[in-house]
mmCIF file with all atom_site columns, C-alpha atoms in Angstrom:
data_model
loop_
_atom_site.group_PDB
_atom_site.id
_atom_site.type_symbol
_atom_site.label_atom_id
_atom_site.label_alt_id
_atom_site.label_comp_id
_atom_site.label_asym_id
_atom_site.label_entity_id
_atom_site.label_seq_id
_atom_site.pdbx_PDB_ins_code
_atom_site.Cartn_x
_atom_site.Cartn_y
_atom_site.Cartn_z
_atom_site.occupancy
_atom_site.B_iso_or_equiv
_atom_site.pdbx_formal_charge
_atom_site.auth_seq_id
_atom_site.auth_comp_id
_atom_site.auth_asym_id
_atom_site.auth_atom_id
_atom_site.pdbx_PDB_model_num
ATOM 1   C CA . UNK A 1 1   ? -24.736 47.667  -4.711  1.00 40.00 ? 1   UNK A CA 1
ATOM 2   C CA . UNK A 1 2   ? -22.126 49.991  -3.203  1.00 41.00 ? 2   UNK A CA 1
ATOM 3   C CA . UNK A 1 3   ? -21.429 50.604  0.440   1.00 42.00 ? 3   UNK A CA 1
ATOM 4   C CA . UNK A 1 4   ? -19.503 53.232  2.302   1.00 42.00 ? 4   UNK A CA 1
ATOM 5   C CA . UNK A 1 5   ? -16.705 52.438  4.694   1.00 43.00 ? 5   UNK A CA 1
ATOM 6   C CA . UNK A 1 6   ? -13.963 54.269  6.468   1.00 43.00 ? 6   UNK A CA 1
ATOM 7   C CA . UNK A 1 7   ? -11.721 53.434  3.537   1.00 49.00 ? 7   UNK A CA 1
ATOM 8   C CA . UNK A 1 8   ? -14.119 54.701  0.866   1.00 53.00 ? 8   UNK A CA 1
ATOM 9   C CA . UNK A 1 9   ? -16.693 52.976  -1.331  1.00 64.00 ? 9   UNK A CA 1
ATOM 10  C CA . UNK A 1 10  ? -16.705 49.157  -1.580  1.00 72.00 ? 10  UNK A CA 1
ATOM 11  C CA . UNK A 1 11  ? -18.391 47.646  -4.630  1.00 88.00 ? 11  UNK A CA 1
ATOM 12  C CA . UNK A 1 12  ? -20.532 44.576  -3.933  1.00 90.00 ? 12  UNK A CA 1
ATOM 13  C CA . UNK A 1 13  ? -22.573 42.155  -6.050  1.00 91.00 ? 13  UNK A CA 1
ATOM 14  C CA . UNK A 1 14  ? -26.325 42.669  -6.197  1.00 91.00 ? 14  UNK A CA 1
ATOM 15  C CA . UNK A 1 15  ? -28.812 40.000  -5.083  1.00 91.00 ? 15  UNK A CA 1
ATOM 16  C CA . UNK A 1 16  ? -29.449 38.603  -8.600  1.00 92.00 ? 16  UNK A CA 1
ATOM 17  C CA . UNK A 1 17  ? -25.757 38.025  -9.293  1.00 92.00 ? 17  UNK A CA 1
ATOM 18  C CA . UNK A 1 18  ? -25.275 36.487  -5.860  1.00 92.00 ? 18  UNK A CA 1
ATOM 19  C CA . UNK A 1 19  ? -28.155 34.101  -6.549  1.00 91.00 ? 19  UNK A CA 1
ATOM 20  C CA . UNK A 1 20  ? -26.351 32.873  -9.685  1.00 92.00 ? 20  UNK A CA 1
ATOM 21  C CA . UNK A 1 21  ? -23.101 32.541  -7.770  1.00 92.00 ? 21  UNK A CA 1
ATOM 22  C CA . UNK A 1 22  ? -24.872 30.528  -5.073  1.00 90.00 ? 22  UNK A CA 1
ATOM 23  C CA . UNK A 1 23  ? -26.182 28.090  -7.677  1.00 91.00 ? 23  UNK A CA 1
ATOM 24  C CA . UNK A 1 24  ? -22.661 27.706  -9.050  1.00 89.00 ? 24  UNK A CA 1
ATOM 25  C CA . UNK A 1 25  ? -21.239 27.141  -5.566  1.00 89.00 ? 25  UNK A CA 1
ATOM 26  C CA . UNK A 1 26  ? -23.932 24.537  -4.826  1.00 89.00 ? 26  UNK A CA 1
ATOM 27  C CA . UNK A 1 27  ? -22.951 22.708  -8.016  1.00 90.00 ? 27  UNK A CA 1
ATOM 28  C CA . UNK A 1 28  ? -19.399 22.372  -6.659  1.00 87.00 ? 28  UNK A CA 1
ATOM 29  C CA . UNK A 1 29  ? -20.809 21.001  -3.420  1.00 86.00 ? 29  UNK A CA 1
ATOM 30  C CA . UNK A 1 30  ? -22.798 18.391  -5.358  1.00 87.00 ? 30  UNK A CA 1
ATOM 31  C CA . UNK A 1 31  ? -19.579 17.389  -7.093  1.00 86.00 ? 31  UNK A CA 1
ATOM 32  C CA . UNK A 1 32  ? -18.415 15.946  -3.792  1.00 84.00 ? 32  UNK A CA 1
ATOM 33  C CA . UNK A 1 33  ? -21.020 13.194  -4.078  1.00 84.00 ? 33  UNK A CA 1
ATOM 34  C CA . UNK A 1 34  ? -19.858 12.527  -7.633  1.00 85.00 ? 34  UNK A CA 1
ATOM 35  C CA . UNK A 1 35  ? -16.311 12.174  -6.289  1.00 82.00 ? 35  UNK A CA 1
ATOM 36  C CA . UNK A 1 36  ? -17.519 9.627   -3.731  1.00 81.00 ? 36  UNK A CA 1
ATOM 37  C CA . UNK A 1 37  ? -19.344 7.646   -6.432  1.00 82.00 ? 37  UNK A CA 1
ATOM 38  C CA . UNK A 1 38  ? -16.272 7.763   -8.692  1.00 77.00 ? 38  UNK A CA 1
ATOM 39  C CA . UNK A 1 39  ? -14.092 6.539   -5.831  1.00 74.00 ? 39  UNK A CA 1
ATOM 40  C CA . UNK A 1 40  ? -16.410 3.576   -5.296  1.00 75.00 ? 40  UNK A CA 1
ATOM 41  C CA . UNK A 1 41  ? -16.325 2.795   -9.019  1.00 77.00 ? 41  UNK A CA 1
ATOM 42  C CA . UNK A 1 42  ? -12.521 2.911   -9.046  1.00 69.00 ? 42  UNK A CA 1
ATOM 43  C CA . UNK A 1 43  ? -12.267 0.511   -6.087  1.00 69.00 ? 43  UNK A CA 1
ATOM 44  C CA . UNK A 1 44  ? -14.731 -1.844  -7.796  1.00 75.00 ? 44  UNK A CA 1
ATOM 45  C CA . UNK A 1 45  ? -12.782 -1.677  -11.072 1.00 70.00 ? 45  UNK A CA 1
ATOM 46  C CA . UNK A 1 46  ? -9.530  -2.523  -9.288  1.00 66.00 ? 46  UNK A CA 1
ATOM 47  C CA . UNK A 1 47  ? -11.198 -5.710  -7.981  1.00 70.00 ? 47  UNK A CA 1
ATOM 48  C CA . UNK A 1 48  ? -9.299  -5.565  -4.708  1.00 66.00 ? 48  UNK A CA 1
ATOM 49  C CA . UNK A 1 49  ? -9.197  -8.329  -2.142  1.00 68.00 ? 49  UNK A CA 1
ATOM 50  C CA . UNK A 1 50  ? -10.031 -7.488  1.463   1.00 68.00 ? 50  UNK A CA 1
ATOM 51  C CA . UNK A 1 51  ? -6.369  -7.004  2.364   1.00 69.00 ? 51  UNK A CA 1
ATOM 52  C CA . UNK A 1 52  ? -5.708  -4.955  -0.775  1.00 67.00 ? 52  UNK A CA 1
ATOM 53  C CA . UNK A 1 53  ? -8.759  -2.808  -0.007  1.00 67.00 ? 53  UNK A CA 1
ATOM 54  C CA . UNK A 1 54  ? -7.423  -1.870  3.428   1.00 69.00 ? 54  UNK A CA 1
ATOM 55  C CA . UNK A 1 55  ? -3.971  -1.299  1.946   1.00 66.00 ? 55  UNK A CA 1
ATOM 56  C CA . UNK A 1 56  ? -5.463  0.938   -0.749  1.00 65.00 ? 56  UNK A CA 1
ATOM 57  C CA . UNK A 1 57  ? -7.513  3.027   1.684   1.00 66.00 ? 57  UNK A CA 1
ATOM 58  C CA . UNK A 1 58  ? -4.507  3.372   3.986   1.00 65.00 ? 58  UNK A CA 1
ATOM 59  C CA . UNK A 1 59  ? -2.337  4.579   1.107   1.00 62.00 ? 59  UNK A CA 1
ATOM 60  C CA . UNK A 1 60  ? -4.820  7.295   0.096   1.00 67.00 ? 60  UNK A CA 1
ATOM 61  C CA . UNK A 1 61  ? -5.798  8.519   3.577   1.00 74.00 ? 61  UNK A CA 1
ATOM 62  C CA . UNK A 1 62  ? -4.813  12.030  2.517   1.00 74.00 ? 62  UNK A CA 1
ATOM 63  C CA . UNK A 1 63  ? -7.463  11.952  -0.226  1.00 76.00 ? 63  UNK A CA 1
ATOM 64  C CA . UNK A 1 64  ? -10.148 10.967  2.299   1.00 79.00 ? 64  UNK A CA 1
ATOM 65  C CA . UNK A 1 65  ? -9.013  13.795  4.579   1.00 84.00 ? 65  UNK A CA 1
ATOM 66  C CA . UNK A 1 66  ? -9.022  16.236  1.662   1.00 83.00 ? 66  UNK A CA 1
ATOM 67  C CA . UNK A 1 67  ? -12.542 15.100  0.733   1.00 85.00 ? 67  UNK A CA 1
ATOM 68  C CA . UNK A 1 68  ? -13.856 15.916  4.202   1.00 87.00 ? 68  UNK A CA 1
ATOM 69  C CA . UNK A 1 69  ? -12.111 19.301  4.225   1.00 89.00 ? 69  UNK A CA 1
ATOM 70  C CA . UNK A 1 70  ? -13.451 20.076  0.741   1.00 89.00 ? 70  UNK A CA 1
ATOM 71  C CA . UNK A 1 71  ? -16.985 19.297  1.871   1.00 89.00 ? 71  UNK A CA 1
ATOM 72  C CA . UNK A 1 72  ? -16.555 21.622  4.842   1.00 91.00 ? 72  UNK A CA 1
ATOM 73  C CA . UNK A 1 73  ? -15.126 24.393  2.650   1.00 91.00 ? 73  UNK A CA 1
ATOM 74  C CA . UNK A 1 74  ? -17.970 24.076  0.124   1.00 91.00 ? 74  UNK A CA 1
ATOM 75  C CA . UNK A 1 75  ? -20.528 24.313  2.933   1.00 92.00 ? 75  UNK A CA 1
ATOM 76  C CA . UNK A 1 76  ? -18.815 27.396  4.357   1.00 93.00 ? 76  UNK A CA 1
ATOM 77  C CA . UNK A 1 77  ? -18.711 29.065  0.937   1.00 93.00 ? 77  UNK A CA 1
ATOM 78  C CA . UNK A 1 78  ? -22.400 28.335  0.424   1.00 91.00 ? 78  UNK A CA 1
ATOM 79  C CA . UNK A 1 79  ? -23.166 29.979  3.801   1.00 92.00 ? 79  UNK A CA 1
ATOM 80  C CA . UNK A 1 80  ? -20.871 32.885  2.914   1.00 93.00 ? 80  UNK A CA 1
ATOM 81  C CA . UNK A 1 81  ? -22.791 33.619  -0.293  1.00 93.00 ? 81  UNK A CA 1
ATOM 82  C CA . UNK A 1 82  ? -26.152 33.087  1.403   1.00 93.00 ? 82  UNK A CA 1
ATOM 83  C CA . UNK A 1 83  ? -25.316 35.647  4.081   1.00 93.00 ? 83  UNK A CA 1
ATOM 84  C CA . UNK A 1 84  ? -24.241 38.200  1.487   1.00 92.00 ? 84  UNK A CA 1
ATOM 85  C CA . UNK A 1 85  ? -27.363 37.474  -0.580  1.00 93.00 ? 85  UNK A CA 1
ATOM 86  C CA . UNK A 1 86  ? -29.570 38.093  2.490   1.00 92.00 ? 86  UNK A CA 1
ATOM 87  C CA . UNK A 1 87  ? -27.662 41.300  3.221   1.00 91.00 ? 87  UNK A CA 1
ATOM 88  C CA . UNK A 1 88  ? -28.209 42.414  -0.388  1.00 91.00 ? 88  UNK A CA 1
ATOM 89  C CA . UNK A 1 89  ? -31.928 41.685  -0.172  1.00 91.00 ? 89  UNK A CA 1
ATOM 90  C CA . UNK A 1 90  ? -32.189 43.655  3.069   1.00 90.00 ? 90  UNK A CA 1
ATOM 91  C CA . UNK A 1 91  ? -30.034 46.447  1.611   1.00 88.00 ? 91  UNK A CA 1
ATOM 92  C CA . UNK A 1 92  ? -27.726 46.142  4.602   1.00 88.00 ? 92  UNK A CA 1
ATOM 93  C CA . UNK A 1 93  ? -24.665 48.335  4.810   1.00 83.00 ? 93  UNK A CA 1
ATOM 94  C CA . UNK A 1 94  ? -22.346 45.535  5.853   1.00 87.00 ? 94  UNK A CA 1
ATOM 95  C CA . UNK A 1 95  ? -21.537 43.650  2.653   1.00 90.00 ? 95  UNK A CA 1
ATOM 96  C CA . UNK A 1 96  ? -18.665 41.681  1.149   1.00 91.00 ? 96  UNK A CA 1
ATOM 97  C CA . UNK A 1 97  ? -16.694 43.349  -1.620  1.00 92.00 ? 97  UNK A CA 1
ATOM 98  C CA . UNK A 1 98  ? -16.724 41.900  -5.136  1.00 92.00 ? 98  UNK A CA 1
ATOM 99  C CA . UNK A 1 99  ? -13.011 41.191  -4.883  1.00 92.00 ? 99  UNK A CA 1
ATOM 100 C CA . UNK A 1 100 ? -13.557 39.150  -1.716  1.00 93.00 ? 100 UNK A CA 1
ATOM 101 C CA . UNK A 1 101 ? -16.346 37.084  -3.316  1.00 93.00 ? 101 UNK A CA 1
ATOM 102 C CA . UNK A 1 102 ? -14.241 36.482  -6.444  1.00 92.00 ? 102 UNK A CA 1
ATOM 103 C CA . UNK A 1 103 ? -11.285 35.359  -4.313  1.00 93.00 ? 103 UNK A CA 1
ATOM 104 C CA . UNK A 1 104 ? -13.463 32.932  -2.355  1.00 92.00 ? 104 UNK A CA 1
ATOM 105 C CA . UNK A 1 105 ? -14.984 31.415  -5.504  1.00 91.00 ? 105 UNK A CA 1
ATOM 106 C CA . UNK A 1 106 ? -11.601 31.226  -7.205  1.00 91.00 ? 106 UNK A CA 1
ATOM 107 C CA . UNK A 1 107 ? -10.237 29.348  -4.189  1.00 91.00 ? 107 UNK A CA 1
ATOM 108 C CA . UNK A 1 108 ? -13.141 26.921  -4.396  1.00 90.00 ? 108 UNK A CA 1
ATOM 109 C CA . UNK A 1 109 ? -12.373 26.144  -8.044  1.00 89.00 ? 109 UNK A CA 1
ATOM 110 C CA . UNK A 1 110 ? -8.691  25.690  -7.263  1.00 91.00 ? 110 UNK A CA 1
ATOM 111 C CA . UNK A 1 111 ? -9.374  23.320  -4.379  1.00 89.00 ? 111 UNK A CA 1
ATOM 112 C CA . UNK A 1 112 ? -11.588 21.135  -6.552  1.00 88.00 ? 112 UNK A CA 1
ATOM 113 C CA . UNK A 1 113 ? -8.963  20.992  -9.287  1.00 86.00 ? 113 UNK A CA 1
ATOM 114 C CA . UNK A 1 114 ? -6.336  19.984  -6.750  1.00 86.00 ? 114 UNK A CA 1
ATOM 115 C CA . UNK A 1 115 ? -8.638  17.337  -5.316  1.00 84.00 ? 115 UNK A CA 1
ATOM 116 C CA . UNK A 1 116 ? -9.373  15.818  -8.726  1.00 81.00 ? 116 UNK A CA 1
ATOM 117 C CA . UNK A 1 117 ? -5.644  15.780  -9.468  1.00 81.00 ? 117 UNK A CA 1
ATOM 118 C CA . UNK A 1 118 ? -4.925  13.994  -6.184  1.00 77.00 ? 118 UNK A CA 1
ATOM 119 C CA . UNK A 1 119 ? -7.536  11.309  -6.999  1.00 74.00 ? 119 UNK A CA 1
ATOM 120 C CA . UNK A 1 120 ? -6.047  10.691  -10.438 1.00 75.00 ? 120 UNK A CA 1
ATOM 121 C CA . UNK A 1 121 ? -2.448  10.640  -9.199  1.00 76.00 ? 121 UNK A CA 1
ATOM 122 C CA . UNK A 1 122 ? -3.285  8.478   -6.187  1.00 68.00 ? 122 UNK A CA 1
ATOM 123 C CA . UNK A 1 123 ? -5.170  5.918   -8.283  1.00 67.00 ? 123 UNK A CA 1
ATOM 124 C CA . UNK A 1 124 ? -2.516  5.794   -11.004 1.00 70.00 ? 124 UNK A CA 1
ATOM 125 C CA . UNK A 1 125 ? 0.242   5.452   -8.414  1.00 69.00 ? 125 UNK A CA 1
ATOM 126 C CA . UNK A 1 126 ? -1.514  2.589   -6.633  1.00 63.00 ? 126 UNK A CA 1
ATOM 127 C CA . UNK A 1 127 ? -2.347  0.858   -9.932  1.00 62.00 ? 127 UNK A CA 1
ATOM 128 C CA . UNK A 1 128 ? 1.327   1.004   -10.909 1.00 63.00 ? 128 UNK A CA 1
ATOM 129 C CA . UNK A 1 129 ? 2.172   -0.457  -7.521  1.00 63.00 ? 129 UNK A CA 1
ATOM 130 C CA . UNK A 1 130 ? -0.177  -3.390  -8.146  1.00 56.00 ? 130 UNK A CA 1
ATOM 131 C CA . UNK A 1 131 ? 1.299   -3.978  -11.603 1.00 57.00 ? 131 UNK A CA 1
ATOM 132 C CA . UNK A 1 132 ? 4.826   -3.826  -10.199 1.00 62.00 ? 132 UNK A CA 1
ATOM 133 C CA . UNK A 1 133 ? 3.854   -6.330  -7.506  1.00 61.00 ? 133 UNK A CA 1
ATOM 134 C CA . UNK A 1 134 ? 2.336   -8.674  -10.067 1.00 64.00 ? 134 UNK A CA 1
ATOM 135 C CA . UNK A 1 135 ? 5.448   -8.389  -12.233 1.00 71.00 ? 135 UNK A CA 1
ATOM 136 C CA . UNK A 1 136 ? 7.612   -9.188  -9.179  1.00 73.00 ? 136 UNK A CA 1
ATOM 137 C CA . UNK A 1 137 ? 5.570   -12.333 -8.425  1.00 76.00 ? 137 UNK A CA 1
ATOM 138 C CA . UNK A 1 138 ? 5.629   -13.391 -12.090 1.00 80.00 ? 138 UNK A CA 1
ATOM 139 C CA . UNK A 1 139 ? 9.412   -13.025 -12.285 1.00 83.00 ? 139 UNK A CA 1
ATOM 140 C CA . UNK A 1 140 ? 9.869   -15.166 -9.178  1.00 85.00 ? 140 UNK A CA 1
ATOM 141 C CA . UNK A 1 141 ? 7.518   -17.806 -10.566 1.00 85.00 ? 141 UNK A CA 1
ATOM 142 C CA . UNK A 1 142 ? 9.521   -17.965 -13.791 1.00 86.00 ? 142 UNK A CA 1
ATOM 143 C CA . UNK A 1 143 ? 12.790  -18.112 -11.869 1.00 87.00 ? 143 UNK A CA 1
ATOM 144 C CA . UNK A 1 144 ? 11.653  -21.116 -9.823  1.00 87.00 ? 144 UNK A CA 1
ATOM 145 C CA . UNK A 1 145 ? 10.301  -22.847 -12.937 1.00 86.00 ? 145 UNK A CA 1
ATOM 146 C CA . UNK A 1 146 ? 13.634  -22.325 -14.712 1.00 87.00 ? 146 UNK A CA 1
ATOM 147 C CA . UNK A 1 147 ? 15.567  -23.759 -11.768 1.00 88.00 ? 147 UNK A CA 1
ATOM 148 C CA . UNK A 1 148 ? 13.340  -26.827 -11.917 1.00 85.00 ? 148 UNK A CA 1
ATOM 149 C CA . UNK A 1 149 ? 13.951  -27.190 -15.672 1.00 86.00 ? 149 UNK A CA 1
ATOM 150 C CA . UNK A 1 150 ? 17.716  -27.005 -15.226 1.00 88.00 ? 150 UNK A CA 1
ATOM 151 C CA . UNK A 1 151 ? 17.483  -29.609 -12.450 1.00 86.00 ? 151 UNK A CA 1
ATOM 152 C CA . UNK A 1 152 ? 15.559  -31.906 -14.783 1.00 84.00 ? 152 UNK A CA 1
ATOM 153 C CA . UNK A 1 153 ? 18.219  -31.446 -17.487 1.00 86.00 ? 153 UNK A CA 1
ATOM 154 C CA . UNK A 1 154 ? 20.939  -32.224 -14.940 1.00 86.00 ? 154 UNK A CA 1
ATOM 155 C CA . UNK A 1 155 ? 19.129  -35.385 -13.881 1.00 82.00 ? 155 UNK A CA 1
ATOM 156 C CA . UNK A 1 156 ? 18.752  -36.558 -17.477 1.00 81.00 ? 156 UNK A CA 1
ATOM 157 C CA . UNK A 1 157 ? 22.371  -35.787 -18.331 1.00 85.00 ? 157 UNK A CA 1
ATOM 158 C CA . UNK A 1 158 ? 24.135  -36.966 -15.167 1.00 83.00 ? 158 UNK A CA 1
ATOM 159 C CA . UNK A 1 159 ? 21.692  -39.710 -14.067 1.00 77.00 ? 159 UNK A CA 1
ATOM 160 C CA . UNK A 1 160 ? 21.834  -38.601 -10.472 1.00 80.00 ? 160 UNK A CA 1
ATOM 161 C CA . UNK A 1 161 ? 20.269  -35.883 -8.408  1.00 80.00 ? 161 UNK A CA 1
ATOM 162 C CA . UNK A 1 162 ? 22.367  -32.725 -7.827  1.00 83.00 ? 162 UNK A CA 1
ATOM 163 C CA . UNK A 1 163 ? 23.539  -32.449 -4.272  1.00 80.00 ? 163 UNK A CA 1
ATOM 164 C CA . UNK A 1 164 ? 23.363  -28.664 -4.168  1.00 82.00 ? 164 UNK A CA 1
ATOM 165 C CA . UNK A 1 165 ? 22.503  -25.515 -6.071  1.00 86.00 ? 165 UNK A CA 1
ATOM 166 C CA . UNK A 1 166 ? 26.236  -24.949 -6.572  1.00 88.00 ? 166 UNK A CA 1
ATOM 167 C CA . UNK A 1 167 ? 26.351  -28.183 -8.544  1.00 88.00 ? 167 UNK A CA 1
ATOM 168 C CA . UNK A 1 168 ? 23.559  -26.879 -10.764 1.00 88.00 ? 168 UNK A CA 1
ATOM 169 C CA . UNK A 1 169 ? 25.457  -23.619 -11.296 1.00 89.00 ? 169 UNK A CA 1
ATOM 170 C CA . UNK A 1 170 ? 28.468  -25.573 -12.525 1.00 90.00 ? 170 UNK A CA 1
ATOM 171 C CA . UNK A 1 171 ? 26.244  -27.564 -14.868 1.00 91.00 ? 171 UNK A CA 1
ATOM 172 C CA . UNK A 1 172 ? 24.422  -24.519 -16.292 1.00 91.00 ? 172 UNK A CA 1
ATOM 173 C CA . UNK A 1 173 ? 25.849  -21.100 -15.317 1.00 90.00 ? 173 UNK A CA 1
ATOM 174 C CA . UNK A 1 174 ? 22.787  -19.356 -16.834 1.00 88.00 ? 174 UNK A CA 1
ATOM 175 C CA . UNK A 1 175 ? 20.831  -20.447 -13.774 1.00 89.00 ? 175 UNK A CA 1
ATOM 176 C CA . UNK A 1 176 ? 22.566  -17.649 -11.848 1.00 90.00 ? 176 UNK A CA 1
ATOM 177 C CA . UNK A 1 177 ? 20.153  -15.145 -13.370 1.00 90.00 ? 177 UNK A CA 1
ATOM 178 C CA . UNK A 1 178 ? 17.125  -17.066 -12.109 1.00 89.00 ? 178 UNK A CA 1
ATOM 179 C CA . UNK A 1 179 ? 18.631  -17.397 -8.656  1.00 89.00 ? 179 UNK A CA 1
ATOM 180 C CA . UNK A 1 180 ? 19.307  -13.654 -8.525  1.00 89.00 ? 180 UNK A CA 1
ATOM 181 C CA . UNK A 1 181 ? 15.585  -13.022 -9.155  1.00 86.00 ? 181 UNK A CA 1
ATOM 182 C CA . UNK A 1 182 ? 14.844  -14.690 -5.817  1.00 88.00 ? 182 UNK A CA 1
ATOM 183 C CA . UNK A 1 183 ? 16.611  -11.948 -3.812  1.00 85.00 ? 183 UNK A CA 1
ATOM 184 C CA . UNK A 1 184 ? 18.873  -14.284 -1.851  1.00 86.00 ? 184 UNK A CA 1
ATOM 185 C CA . UNK A 1 185 ? 16.116  -16.768 -1.037  1.00 89.00 ? 185 UNK A CA 1
ATOM 186 C CA . UNK A 1 186 ? 17.760  -20.019 0.181   1.00 90.00 ? 186 UNK A CA 1
ATOM 187 C CA . UNK A 1 187 ? 17.177  -23.105 -1.969  1.00 89.00 ? 187 UNK A CA 1
ATOM 188 C CA . UNK A 1 188 ? 17.831  -26.753 -1.240  1.00 88.00 ? 188 UNK A CA 1
ATOM 189 C CA . UNK A 1 189 ? 17.361  -29.998 -3.144  1.00 85.00 ? 189 UNK A CA 1
ATOM 190 C CA . UNK A 1 190 ? 16.254  -33.148 -1.354  1.00 84.00 ? 190 UNK A CA 1
ATOM 191 C CA . UNK A 1 191 ? 15.705  -36.662 -2.663  1.00 77.00 ? 191 UNK A CA 1
ATOM 192 C CA . UNK A 1 192 ? 13.846  -39.723 -1.486  1.00 71.00 ? 192 UNK A CA 1
ATOM 193 C CA . UNK A 1 193 ? 13.006  -43.004 -3.264  1.00 67.00 ? 193 UNK A CA 1
ATOM 194 C CA . UNK A 1 194 ? 14.471  -41.832 -6.571  1.00 65.00 ? 194 UNK A CA 1
ATOM 195 C CA . UNK A 1 195 ? 12.315  -38.689 -6.403  1.00 74.00 ? 195 UNK A CA 1
ATOM 196 C CA . UNK A 1 196 ? 13.704  -35.240 -5.791  1.00 80.00 ? 196 UNK A CA 1
ATOM 197 C CA . UNK A 1 197 ? 12.129  -31.997 -4.709  1.00 84.00 ? 197 UNK A CA 1
ATOM 198 C CA . UNK A 1 198 ? 13.307  -28.407 -4.739  1.00 87.00 ? 198 UNK A CA 1
ATOM 199 C CA . UNK A 1 199 ? 12.471  -26.385 -1.633  1.00 88.00 ? 199 UNK A CA 1
ATOM 200 C CA . UNK A 1 200 ? 12.418  -22.601 -1.757  1.00 89.00 ? 200 UNK A CA 1
ATOM 201 C CA . UNK A 1 201 ? 12.376  -20.891 1.624   1.00 90.00 ? 201 UNK A CA 1
ATOM 202 C CA . UNK A 1 202 ? 9.912   -18.173 0.554   1.00 86.00 ? 202 UNK A CA 1
ATOM 203 C CA . UNK A 1 203 ? 9.814   -14.490 1.396   1.00 83.00 ? 203 UNK A CA 1
ATOM 204 C CA . UNK A 1 204 ? 10.924  -15.001 5.023   1.00 88.00 ? 204 UNK A CA 1
ATOM 205 C CA . UNK A 1 205 ? 14.059  -16.827 3.773   1.00 89.00 ? 205 UNK A CA 1
ATOM 206 C CA . UNK A 1 206 ? 13.580  -19.476 6.480   1.00 91.00 ? 206 UNK A CA 1
ATOM 207 C CA . UNK A 1 207 ? 12.982  -23.158 5.760   1.00 90.00 ? 207 UNK A CA 1
ATOM 208 C CA . UNK A 1 208 ? 10.157  -25.177 7.344   1.00 89.00 ? 208 UNK A CA 1
ATOM 209 C CA . UNK A 1 209 ? 7.736   -22.261 7.574   1.00 90.00 ? 209 UNK A CA 1
ATOM 210 C CA . UNK A 1 210 ? 4.325   -21.747 6.011   1.00 88.00 ? 210 UNK A CA 1
ATOM 211 C CA . UNK A 1 211 ? 5.607   -19.773 3.020   1.00 86.00 ? 211 UNK A CA 1
ATOM 212 C CA . UNK A 1 212 ? 7.977   -22.504 1.823   1.00 88.00 ? 212 UNK A CA 1
ATOM 213 C CA . UNK A 1 213 ? 7.479   -23.406 -1.841  1.00 88.00 ? 213 UNK A CA 1
ATOM 214 C CA . UNK A 1 214 ? 8.124   -27.036 -2.789  1.00 86.00 ? 214 UNK A CA 1
ATOM 215 C CA . UNK A 1 215 ? 8.420   -28.196 -6.400  1.00 81.00 ? 215 UNK A CA 1
ATOM 216 C CA . UNK A 1 216 ? 8.206   -31.923 -7.109  1.00 77.00 ? 216 UNK A CA 1
ATOM 217 C CA . UNK A 1 217 ? 9.017   -32.588 -10.793 1.00 69.00 ? 217 UNK A CA 1
ATOM 218 C CA . UNK A 1 218 ? 7.558   -35.450 -12.775 1.00 61.00 ? 218 UNK A CA 1
ATOM 219 C CA . UNK A 1 219 ? 11.005  -36.661 -13.824 1.00 56.00 ? 219 UNK A CA 1
ATOM 220 C CA . UNK A 1 220 ? 12.171  -39.548 -11.618 1.00 57.00 ? 220 UNK A CA 1
ATOM 221 C CA . UNK A 1 221 ? 15.666  -40.998 -11.436 1.00 51.00 ? 221 UNK A CA 1
ATOM 222 C CA . UNK A 1 222 ? 14.180  -44.506 -11.296 1.00 50.00 ? 222 UNK A CA 1
ATOM 223 C CA . UNK A 1 223 ? 12.557  -44.034 -14.707 1.00 54.00 ? 223 UNK A CA 1
ATOM 224 C CA . UNK A 1 224 ? 15.810  -42.773 -16.208 1.00 49.00 ? 224 UNK A CA 1
ATOM 225 C CA . UNK A 1 225 ? 17.762  -45.749 -14.871 1.00 47.00 ? 225 UNK A CA 1
ATOM 226 C CA . UNK A 1 226 ? 15.156  -48.201 -16.203 1.00 52.00 ? 226 UNK A CA 1
ATOM 227 C CA . UNK A 1 227 ? 15.269  -46.552 -19.596 1.00 50.00 ? 227 UNK A CA 1
ATOM 228 C CA . UNK A 1 228 ? 19.054  -46.734 -19.793 1.00 50.00 ? 228 UNK A CA 1
ATOM 229 C CA . UNK A 1 229 ? 19.140  -50.331 -18.619 1.00 52.00 ? 229 UNK A CA 1
#
């Protein structure tokens, strides 16, 4: 249908075409529920703890905001097409031009593509963060285990417990690499009744707090002395 305006003739879509466009626009709106279901599936697949869940949702707040805005935009576009469809049915003079309708629908497609991209990038980014965190924990675990092994070797070779980490470094300089993995975390070695223990101060780098890590090896000085005697 054409309409006259002060600027000339504006070409508009007829009612049948607008009906098809409305169905297409409604399909995009239904996609929003698919996005929500996919988001739930992703969270389930990640098998997040309660703390990780809140951390994850906080890190992708922009995606949640974009989802709400996308739902609003899709609703507005559906109303936009409905109003033009009614105007076409009533053969009203006031109509939207084809170019305007095409621009609106093109914007809708673009917004959905951007939203899907943000979901993929956000999920991949967070997954990499989890893997990096797990790798960080694994490296620290190995570092502590290696320090314990070197301490055991020292005990077997010297038949006494090392008085400090510096003494271990002199015995086996390769231990420096393990210590560096602990990011400056203080370490001390204590002994009692021929038994020693290695105390790592933990992430807070302060001894005698809840995150201290204490390793008590099976090797005992008393057993070594008995064996040698």
